[in-house]
Every structure is written in structure tokens, then in C-alpha cells.
CSV table of C-alpha atoms in Angstrom, one decimal:
chain,number,residue,atom,x,y,z
A,1,LEU,CA,165.8,268.2,115.7
A,2,PHE,CA,163.8,267.3,112.8
A,3,LEU,CA,164.9,266.0,109.2
A,4,VAL,CA,164.0,267.9,106.2
A,5,GLN,CA,162.8,266.0,102.5
A,6,LEU,CA,164.2,268.3,99.9
A,7,LYS,CA,162.2,268.7,97.1
A,8,ALA,CA,162.7,271.7,93.9
A,9,THR,CA,160.5,271.9,90.6
A,10,ASP,CA,160.5,274.3,88.0
A,11,GLU,CA,156.7,273.9,87.2
A,12,THR,CA,154.9,277.6,86.5
A,13,ASN,CA,151.8,276.4,87.4
A,14,LEU,CA,151.5,276.6,91.2
A,15,LYS,CA,148.6,274.1,91.6
A,16,HIS,CA,151.0,271.2,90.0
A,17,ALA,CA,153.9,273.0,91.6
A,18,LEU,CA,152.7,272.4,95.3
A,19,ALA,CA,151.8,268.7,94.5
A,20,ILE,CA,154.3,265.9,95.1
A,21,SER,CA,154.2,262.4,94.5
A,22,PHE,CA,155.4,259.9,97.0
A,23,GLU,CA,155.5,256.1,96.6
A,24,TRP,CA,153.1,254.6,99.7
A,25,ASP,CA,157.0,253.2,100.9
A,26,LYS,CA,158.0,256.7,101.8
A,27,PHE,CA,154.7,256.9,104.0
A,28,ASP,CA,155.4,254.2,106.2
A,29,TYR,CA,159.1,255.2,106.2
A,30,TYR,CA,158.5,258.6,107.7
A,31,ASN,CA,155.9,257.5,110.0
A,32,SER,CA,158.3,255.4,111.2
A,33,LEU,CA,161.1,257.7,112.1
A,34,ASP,CA,162.0,259.0,115.8
A,35,LEU,CA,161.9,262.6,114.3
A,36,PRO,CA,159.5,265.2,112.0
A,37,VAL,CA,159.9,265.3,108.9
A,38,LEU,CA,159.9,268.7,106.9
A,39,ILE,CA,158.9,268.6,103.6
A,40,VAL,CA,160.7,271.5,101.7
A,41,LEU,CA,160.0,272.7,98.2
A,42,TYR,CA,162.1,274.9,96.1
A,43,ASN,CA,159.7,276.6,93.2
A,44,THR,CA,162.7,277.8,90.7
A,45,ALA,CA,159.9,279.5,88.5
A,46,THR,CA,159.3,281.9,91.1
A,47,GLN,CA,162.0,281.3,93.2
A,48,THR,CA,160.0,281.0,96.3
A,49,ILE,CA,160.1,278.1,99.4
A,50,TYR,CA,157.4,276.2,100.8
A,51,ALA,CA,157.7,274.0,103.7
A,52,ARG,CA,154.8,271.7,105.9
A,53,TRP,CA,155.4,268.7,108.2
A,54,PHE,CA,154.8,265.5,106.9
A,55,HIS,CA,152.7,264.4,109.6
A,56,GLY,CA,150.3,266.7,108.6
A,57,PHE,CA,149.2,264.7,106.2
A,58,ASP,CA,145.6,262.8,105.7
A,59,PRO,CA,146.6,259.4,104.1
A,60,TYR,CA,142.7,259.1,103.6
A,61,GLU,CA,143.2,262.0,101.4
A,62,SER,CA,144.9,259.9,98.7
A,63,LYS,CA,143.4,256.2,98.6
A,64,GLY,CA,144.5,253.7,96.4
A,65,GLY,CA,147.3,253.2,93.7
A,66,LYS,CA,150.6,252.7,94.5
A,67,SER,CA,151.4,256.4,95.0
A,68,PHE,CA,150.0,259.7,96.8
A,69,THR,CA,150.1,263.3,96.4
A,70,PHE,CA,151.1,265.5,98.8
A,71,ARG,CA,149.9,269.1,98.7
A,72,LEU,CA,151.5,271.9,99.7
A,73,SER,CA,149.4,275.8,99.6
A,74,SER,CA,149.9,279.0,99.2
A,75,ILE,CA,150.2,279.4,103.5
A,76,ASP,CA,153.1,276.8,103.3
A,77,ARG,CA,155.3,279.5,101.4
A,78,TRP,CA,158.1,280.8,103.8
A,79,ASN,CA,158.2,283.9,104.9
A,80,ASP,CA,159.7,286.3,108.3
A,81,LYS,CA,157.5,284.0,110.6
A,82,THR,CA,158.1,280.4,109.3
A,83,ALA,CA,160.9,279.6,111.6
A,84,ASP,CA,159.3,280.8,114.5
A,85,ILE,CA,156.0,278.9,113.7
A,86,LEU,CA,158.6,275.4,113.0
A,87,PHE,CA,160.2,276.2,116.4
A,88,ALA,CA,156.8,276.7,118.4
A,89,ASP,CA,155.5,273.2,116.7
A,90,LEU,CA,159.0,271.4,117.7
A,91,GLU,CA,158.4,272.8,121.3
A,92,LEU,CA,154.9,271.1,121.3
A,93,LEU,CA,156.1,267.9,120.0
A,94,ARG,CA,158.9,267.6,122.8
A,95,GLN,CA,155.7,268.4,124.7
A,96,LEU,CA,153.9,265.5,123.6
A,97,SER,CA,156.7,263.2,123.7
A,98,SER,CA,157.3,263.4,127.4
A,99,PRO,CA,156.1,260.6,129.5
A,100,ARG,CA,153.7,262.7,131.3
A,101,LEU,CA,151.9,265.2,130.1
A,102,THR,CA,151.5,268.8,132.1
A,103,LEU,CA,147.5,269.0,132.9
A,104,PRO,CA,145.3,270.4,132.0
A,105,VAL,CA,145.9,270.0,128.4
A,106,GLU,CA,145.0,272.8,126.4
A,107,LEU,CA,142.8,272.8,123.2
A,108,THR,CA,141.9,275.1,120.6
A,109,LEU,CA,138.6,274.5,119.0
A,110,SER,CA,138.2,275.4,115.2
A,111,ILE,CA,135.1,274.1,113.4
A,112,LEU,CA,135.4,275.4,109.6
A,113,ILE,CA,132.1,275.5,108.9
A,114,SER,CA,129.3,277.9,110.1
A,115,GLU,CA,126.6,274.4,110.7
A,116,ILE,CA,126.4,271.0,111.3
A,117,GLN,CA,123.0,269.9,110.0
A,118,GLY,CA,121.4,272.6,110.8
A,119,VAL,CA,122.8,273.3,114.1
A,120,PRO,CA,124.9,276.5,114.1
A,121,SER,CA,128.6,276.1,114.4
A,122,GLY,CA,128.6,278.4,118.2
A,123,VAL,CA,125.9,276.4,119.7
A,124,ILE,CA,128.1,273.2,119.1
A,125,ALA,CA,130.9,274.7,120.4
A,126,SER,CA,129.1,276.1,123.6
A,127,THR,CA,127.8,272.3,124.0
A,128,VAL,CA,131.7,271.5,123.7
A,129,ARG,CA,132.9,273.8,126.0
A,130,GLN,CA,130.3,272.9,128.6
A,131,GLU,CA,131.4,269.5,128.5
A,132,VAL,CA,135.3,270.3,128.8
A,133,ALA,CA,134.5,272.7,131.5
A,134,GLN,CA,133.4,269.9,134.1
A,135,ILE,CA,137.2,268.7,133.9
A,136,PRO,CA,139.3,271.4,134.7
A,137,ASP,CA,142.0,269.7,135.9
A,138,ILE,CA,142.3,267.7,132.5
A,139,LEU,CA,141.1,269.4,129.6
A,140,VAL,CA,141.0,273.6,128.8
A,141,ILE,CA,139.5,274.9,125.7
A,142,ASN,CA,141.3,278.7,124.7
A,143,GLY,CA,141.1,280.4,121.9
A,144,GLN,CA,144.9,280.5,121.0
A,145,PHE,CA,146.2,278.7,117.8
A,146,ILE,CA,149.3,277.7,119.8
A,147,SER,CA,148.0,274.9,122.2
A,148,LEU,CA,148.5,271.2,122.5
A,149,GLY,CA,145.9,269.9,120.8
A,150,ILE,CA,143.4,271.2,118.1
A,151,ILE,CA,139.7,269.8,117.7
A,152,GLU,CA,139.0,270.6,114.0
A,153,ILE,CA,135.4,270.0,112.8
A,154,SER,CA,134.4,270.1,109.4
A,155,ASN,CA,131.2,268.9,107.1
A,156,ASP,CA,132.6,265.3,106.0
A,157,LYS,CA,135.9,264.8,109.0
A,158,LEU,CA,136.5,265.2,113.1
A,159,VAL,CA,140.1,265.5,113.3
A,160,ILE,CA,142.2,265.7,117.0
A,161,LYS,CA,145.4,267.2,116.4
A,162,LEU,CA,148.1,266.9,119.3
A,163,ALA,CA,151.5,269.1,118.1
A,164,HIS,CA,149.6,270.0,114.6
A,165,LYS,CA,149.7,266.1,114.0
A,166,PRO,CA,146.4,264.1,113.2
A,167,PHE,CA,146.6,261.3,116.1
A,168,PHE,CA,142.5,260.5,114.9
A,169,THR,CA,140.6,261.2,112.6
A,170,LEU,CA,136.7,260.7,111.9
A,171,HIS,CA,135.9,260.5,108.3
A,172,TYR,CA,131.8,260.6,107.9
A,173,GLU,CA,130.8,258.0,105.1
A,174,SER,CA,127.8,260.9,104.4
A,175,LYS,CA,127.0,263.8,106.5
A,176,TYR,CA,127.6,263.4,110.5
A,177,PRO,CA,123.9,261.8,111.6
A,178,SER,CA,121.6,264.5,112.1
A,179,GLU,CA,120.2,262.8,114.9
A,180,GLU,CA,123.7,262.3,116.9
A,181,ILE,CA,123.7,266.4,116.5
A,182,SER,CA,120.2,267.1,118.2
A,183,ASN,CA,120.3,264.4,120.6
A,184,GLY,CA,123.8,265.9,122.6
A,185,LYS,CA,125.9,263.2,121.6
A,186,PHE,CA,128.3,264.9,119.1
A,187,PRO,CA,130.2,266.9,122.1
A,188,HIS,CA,131.0,263.2,123.7
A,189,ASP,CA,131.6,261.9,120.6
A,190,ILE,CA,134.4,264.8,120.2
A,191,LEU,CA,135.7,264.2,123.5
A,192,ILE,CA,135.8,260.5,122.7
A,193,ALA,CA,138.0,261.0,119.9
A,194,CYS,CA,140.1,262.9,122.0
A,195,SER,CA,140.7,260.3,124.1
A,196,LEU,CA,141.7,258.3,120.8
A,197,ALA,CA,144.2,260.9,119.8
A,198,PHE,CA,145.8,260.6,123.4
A,199,HIS,CA,145.7,256.9,123.3
A,200,ASN,CA,147.8,256.6,119.8
A,201,ALA,CA,149.9,259.6,121.2
A,202,GLY,CA,151.0,257.3,123.8
A,203,HIS,CA,148.8,258.4,126.5
A,204,SER,CA,146.6,256.0,127.5
A,205,ASN,CA,146.4,256.7,130.9
A,206,LEU,CA,144.5,260.3,130.1
A,207,GLY,CA,142.6,258.8,126.9
A,208,ALA,CA,141.3,256.2,129.4
A,209,GLU,CA,140.5,258.9,132.0
A,210,LEU,CA,138.3,260.4,129.2
A,211,ILE,CA,136.6,257.3,127.9
A,212,SER,CA,135.7,256.2,131.2
A,213,ARG,CA,133.8,260.0,132.0
A,214,PHE,CA,132.4,260.4,128.3
A,215,GLY,CA,132.3,256.9,126.9
A,216,LYS,CA,128.2,256.0,127.9
A,217,LYS,CA,127.3,258.9,126.0
A,218,SER,CA,128.8,258.7,123.2
A,219,SER,CA,127.6,257.3,119.9
A,220,LEU,CA,130.6,256.1,118.9
A,221,ILE,CA,130.5,253.0,121.5
A,222,LYS,CA,128.3,251.3,119.1
A,223,SER,CA,131.2,251.3,116.6
A,224,PRO,CA,132.8,247.9,116.2
A,225,GLU,CA,136.1,249.8,115.2
A,226,ILE,CA,135.8,252.8,117.8
A,227,ILE,CA,135.5,250.2,120.8
A,228,LEU,CA,138.5,248.4,119.5
A,229,ARG,CA,140.5,251.4,119.9
A,230,MET,CA,138.3,252.1,123.1
A,231,ALA,CA,139.1,248.8,124.6
A,232,THR,CA,142.7,248.5,123.9
A,233,CYS,CA,143.3,252.0,125.3
A,234,MET,CA,141.4,250.9,128.5
A,235,ALA,CA,143.0,247.5,128.5
A,236,ARG,CA,146.9,249.4,128.6
A,237,ALA,CA,145.7,252.0,131.1
A,238,HIS,CA,144.4,249.1,133.3
A,239,ARG,CA,140.7,250.2,133.6
A,240,VAL,CA,139.2,247.0,133.1
A,241,THR,CA,136.2,247.7,135.5
A,242,GLU,CA,135.1,251.1,133.8
A,243,ALA,CA,135.5,249.0,130.6
A,244,LEU,CA,133.0,246.6,131.5
A,245,GLU,CA,130.9,249.0,133.4
A,246,LEU,CA,131.1,251.1,130.2
A,247,SER,CA,130.2,247.8,128.3
A,248,ASN,CA,126.8,247.5,129.9
A,249,ILE,CA,125.2,250.1,128.0
A,250,LEU,CA,126.2,247.6,124.8
A,251,PHE,CA,123.4,245.1,126.3
A,252,GLU,CA,120.3,247.5,125.2
A,253,ASP,CA,120.5,246.5,121.3
A,254,GLU,CA,121.5,243.0,119.4
A,255,LYS,CA,123.4,245.4,117.2
A,256,ASN,CA,126.2,245.5,119.5
A,257,LEU,CA,127.0,242.2,119.6
A,258,ALA,CA,130.4,242.9,117.5
A,259,SER,CA,131.7,245.2,120.0
A,260,ILE,CA,130.5,243.6,123.2
A,261,GLU,CA,132.7,240.6,122.1
A,262,ILE,CA,135.7,243.2,121.2
A,263,ILE,CA,135.3,244.1,125.0
A,264,MET,CA,135.6,240.6,125.8
A,265,MET,CA,138.4,239.4,123.9
A,266,GLN,CA,140.5,242.7,125.0
A,267,ALA,CA,139.9,241.5,128.7
A,268,LEU,CA,140.5,238.4,128.3
A,269,ARG,CA,143.8,239.5,126.9
A,270,ILE,CA,145.0,240.5,130.0
A,271,SER,CA,142.5,238.6,132.5
A,272,GLU,CA,146.1,237.0,134.3
A,273,SER,CA,146.6,239.6,135.8
A,274,PHE,CA,143.2,240.7,137.3
A,275,SER,CA,142.5,242.0,140.9
A,276,SER,CA,139.7,240.0,142.2
A,277,ARG,CA,136.8,243.0,141.7
A,278,GLU,CA,138.1,242.7,138.1
A,279,HIS,CA,137.8,239.3,138.0
A,280,GLU,CA,134.4,239.4,139.4
A,281,TYR,CA,133.4,242.6,137.2
A,282,TYR,CA,134.4,240.4,134.2
A,283,LEU,CA,132.3,237.2,135.3
A,284,GLY,CA,129.4,239.6,135.5
A,285,PHE,CA,130.3,240.8,132.2
A,286,LEU,CA,130.2,236.8,131.1
A,287,THR,CA,127.3,236.2,132.5
A,288,ASN,CA,125.5,239.2,130.8
A,289,TYR,CA,127.1,238.0,128.0
A,290,VAL,CA,125.1,234.9,128.3
A,291,LYS,CA,121.3,236.4,128.8
A,292,PHE,CA,122.2,238.4,125.8
A,293,ALA,CA,122.9,236.2,123.4
A,294,GLU,CA,119.8,234.0,124.5
A,295,LYS,CA,117.7,237.0,124.0
A,296,SER,CA,119.2,237.0,120.5
A,297,GLU,CA,117.6,233.4,119.7
A,298,ASN,CA,120.8,233.4,118.0
A,299,LYS,CA,122.0,229.9,118.7
A,300,GLN,CA,125.4,230.1,117.8
A,301,THR,CA,125.8,233.4,119.6
A,302,ALA,CA,124.3,231.7,122.9
A,303,ALA,CA,126.8,228.7,122.5
A,304,LYS,CA,129.7,230.6,121.9
A,305,ALA,CA,128.7,232.9,125.3
A,306,HIS,CA,128.1,229.5,127.3
A,307,TYR,CA,131.5,228.1,125.9
A,308,ASN,CA,133.7,231.2,127.1
A,309,LEU,CA,131.8,231.7,130.0
A,310,GLY,CA,132.1,227.9,131.1
A,311,ASN,CA,135.9,228.3,130.1
A,312,TYR,CA,136.3,231.1,132.2
A,313,LEU,CA,134.6,229.3,135.0
A,314,ARG,CA,136.9,225.8,134.9
A,315,ASN,CA,139.7,226.7,137.2
A,316,ILE,CA,137.0,228.9,139.6
A,317,ASN,CA,133.7,226.4,139.9
A,318,ALA,CA,133.5,223.3,137.7
A,319,ARG,CA,130.1,222.1,138.3
A,320,LYS,CA,128.9,225.9,136.6
A,321,ALA,CA,131.6,225.7,133.8
A,322,ILE,CA,130.7,222.1,133.2
A,323,HIS,CA,126.5,223.4,132.8
A,324,HIS,CA,127.9,226.0,130.5
A,325,TYR,CA,129.8,224.0,128.6
A,326,LYS,CA,126.7,221.5,128.4
A,327,ALA,CA,124.1,224.5,127.7
A,328,ALA,CA,127.1,225.4,124.9
A,329,SER,CA,126.8,222.0,123.1
A,330,ILE,CA,123.1,222.2,123.3
A,331,ASN,CA,122.3,225.1,121.3
A,332,ASP,CA,125.2,224.3,118.9
A,333,PRO,CA,125.7,220.5,118.7
A,334,LEU,CA,128.9,220.8,116.3
A,335,TYR,CA,130.7,221.8,119.7
A,336,LEU,CA,130.1,218.1,120.5
A,337,GLU,CA,132.2,217.0,116.9
A,338,ARG,CA,135.4,219.2,118.3
A,339,PRO,CA,138.1,217.8,120.4
A,340,TYR,CA,139.6,220.8,121.8
A,341,PHE,CA,135.7,220.8,123.6
A,342,TRP,CA,136.1,217.7,124.9
A,343,ARG,CA,140.0,217.8,126.2
A,344,GLU,CA,138.4,221.0,128.1
A,345,LEU,CA,135.8,218.8,129.6
A,346,ALA,CA,138.0,216.1,130.2
A,347,GLY,CA,140.0,217.9,132.0
A,348,ILE,CA,137.5,219.5,133.9
A,349,LEU,CA,136.1,216.0,135.4
A,350,PHE,CA,139.5,215.2,135.8
A,351,GLU,CA,140.9,217.8,138.0
A,352,LYS,CA,137.2,217.5,139.7
């Protein structure tokens, strides 16, 4: 089943005729529906029909303003093969909505440009295939267009489509960093993009598996926005240990402070359900965070790190917890002016 939004125009200029304006509330409404929406346009001037799934629209293309433009093209013109194509799309959507995907998931690799930062597209395609070949039980790349997923690479964005719906899009503010192409990280970035697409499609377990395998070699883990999505995926799949292990690479650079704190907060949200092993890993993570913060010579960051570790230790080791509370106040005396700080410290002393 699917829904249809019918439109009609008598515009003779084809470029203008195929540009349909919608208010942004329509974008939210269509995306909130359980069934896919097919936009169908009838051009009375040429007596032709055009059709395209709404879920193929990229909102990045129409930033700002109260409305956006949904653009059809000549390839969306209805012909004798359109019905079969739409039926195949619906079958892919049915597969994607299944609680468990059939593995391995088939992907199509589509590179729309001849080279990226001087590296031929054929070389990039080969390296991506080599990485995917390591996980034949999870992903495979075929040469067919009709597959569950499409990896689409152009000069300004990386798009991961599942059932022809974009579930993750990485827009490059400028050209993709040349050093990430030459140092071999790009294939891992692509696979992390795939992991987040699966997560966004409701398959966090599959996404978390890809993150645990390829996250350490991806340049995307240095992006706070991306690491938040990765951490959310790992938390939802309850892969806390792997997430904390992945974070160790972030302690190598002070610029990764925001990403480290994101992982810390995401893990803390589910800490009540930690196993003993996960508690041990999280404690190690907080300890490394303290060492990392002290090296940064940023007193407020160090204070926050000590406070968080002390807070986590309060029900495990009161003496160590008090030590870290004291270290927090030394690094940032403003803690001594915060009522909650004294309440927490008093609570530890009372229980002790």
C-alpha cells in the first residue's frame, strides 16, 4: 500500500512545470506517515504524467524559507516500466520494515563522478569493495540497481539510500578532505555512513555491528554530530563496551573533547542497566577522561571530569569519590558555591 499526492499543471515550460512548491509542514506530515507517498504530476500541456516518491527528497536542497521545491525530472515521466519499478520499490520498503533484515544485505555502489580529489573513482570503488569483502555475512556489493541499499557518491555529498530512500546524507561543506581520501579512511567513512543509515531505518543492531568493526579507522568519529549518532546507535543496541573501546582513540587529540563528552553522556543514560563488565569499562573511560582533561590544562574541563568520576564512584568507593569531588573544587572553586555539590558530598559522608 502507498499514498498518492496528485498535482496538475498547464505550464508549458517543462523546467517550471516539474517544480512543485510545498509548505514545510507537508514535509513533516509526509515523513510522519507509515505509508510512502508518491507525488504524481499531470502536465495538461503535454498530456504526460510524472511520478516520484516523496521520500527521495533531500531537504538540504531547499534550506530556508517557508516552503520548499520538490523537483521532478524527465526520468520520472510515466512509461510502460514505471508500474514495475514502483512495485519493486514497495517490495524493498517491505523488506526494510521487517524487524530483522535478511543477511547479507545487498548494496549497490554508485560513484557519480570520475574522480574524487584526484583519486579515480575506480580505485575508490575497489577499496570499498575490499572492506566490504571482510564482512560477507553482513554486506555484499553487487552490480545491480535493484538492491536494498545504494551507496551514492558525488562531488558534494555521500548518500546512503535504503529502499531508494535517503536514510543518511553527508554533505561536504567543501570538497571531501583530500587527506581522508589518500590515507584510506574514506571507505571506512562510507561504511560508518551505512551504519547510521541502518540505525535511522530502525536496524540499530546492524548499524552497531558496522560501527564496532570500522569506527576506529573512520575520520567521522572526530565530528561531534556524527559521534552523537554513533553513540546513540551503540547505546540502543546495548553495545556499550564496544562504544567505550572506540572512544579510546579520541583521547589522542584535545580537539575531540566534545565527542568524548557525548559518548560519556550517552553511556550514562543507560548506566543503570550496565553489566559488571560494562561498569568496569565505563569506570575506565571516566578515569581516562580525567587524565585527558588534566593534560589539556583546562581547569574547568578537569573539574568537570573529576566531578563526573566522583559522582559515578559515590556508590562504589566513597573515599575515592570524595577525592575526586575535592579535585573538582580545586580545579574550579565555583563548585564550592553550588548547593548540589555540597548536597552530594554530604550524602556520601552521611552514608559513609
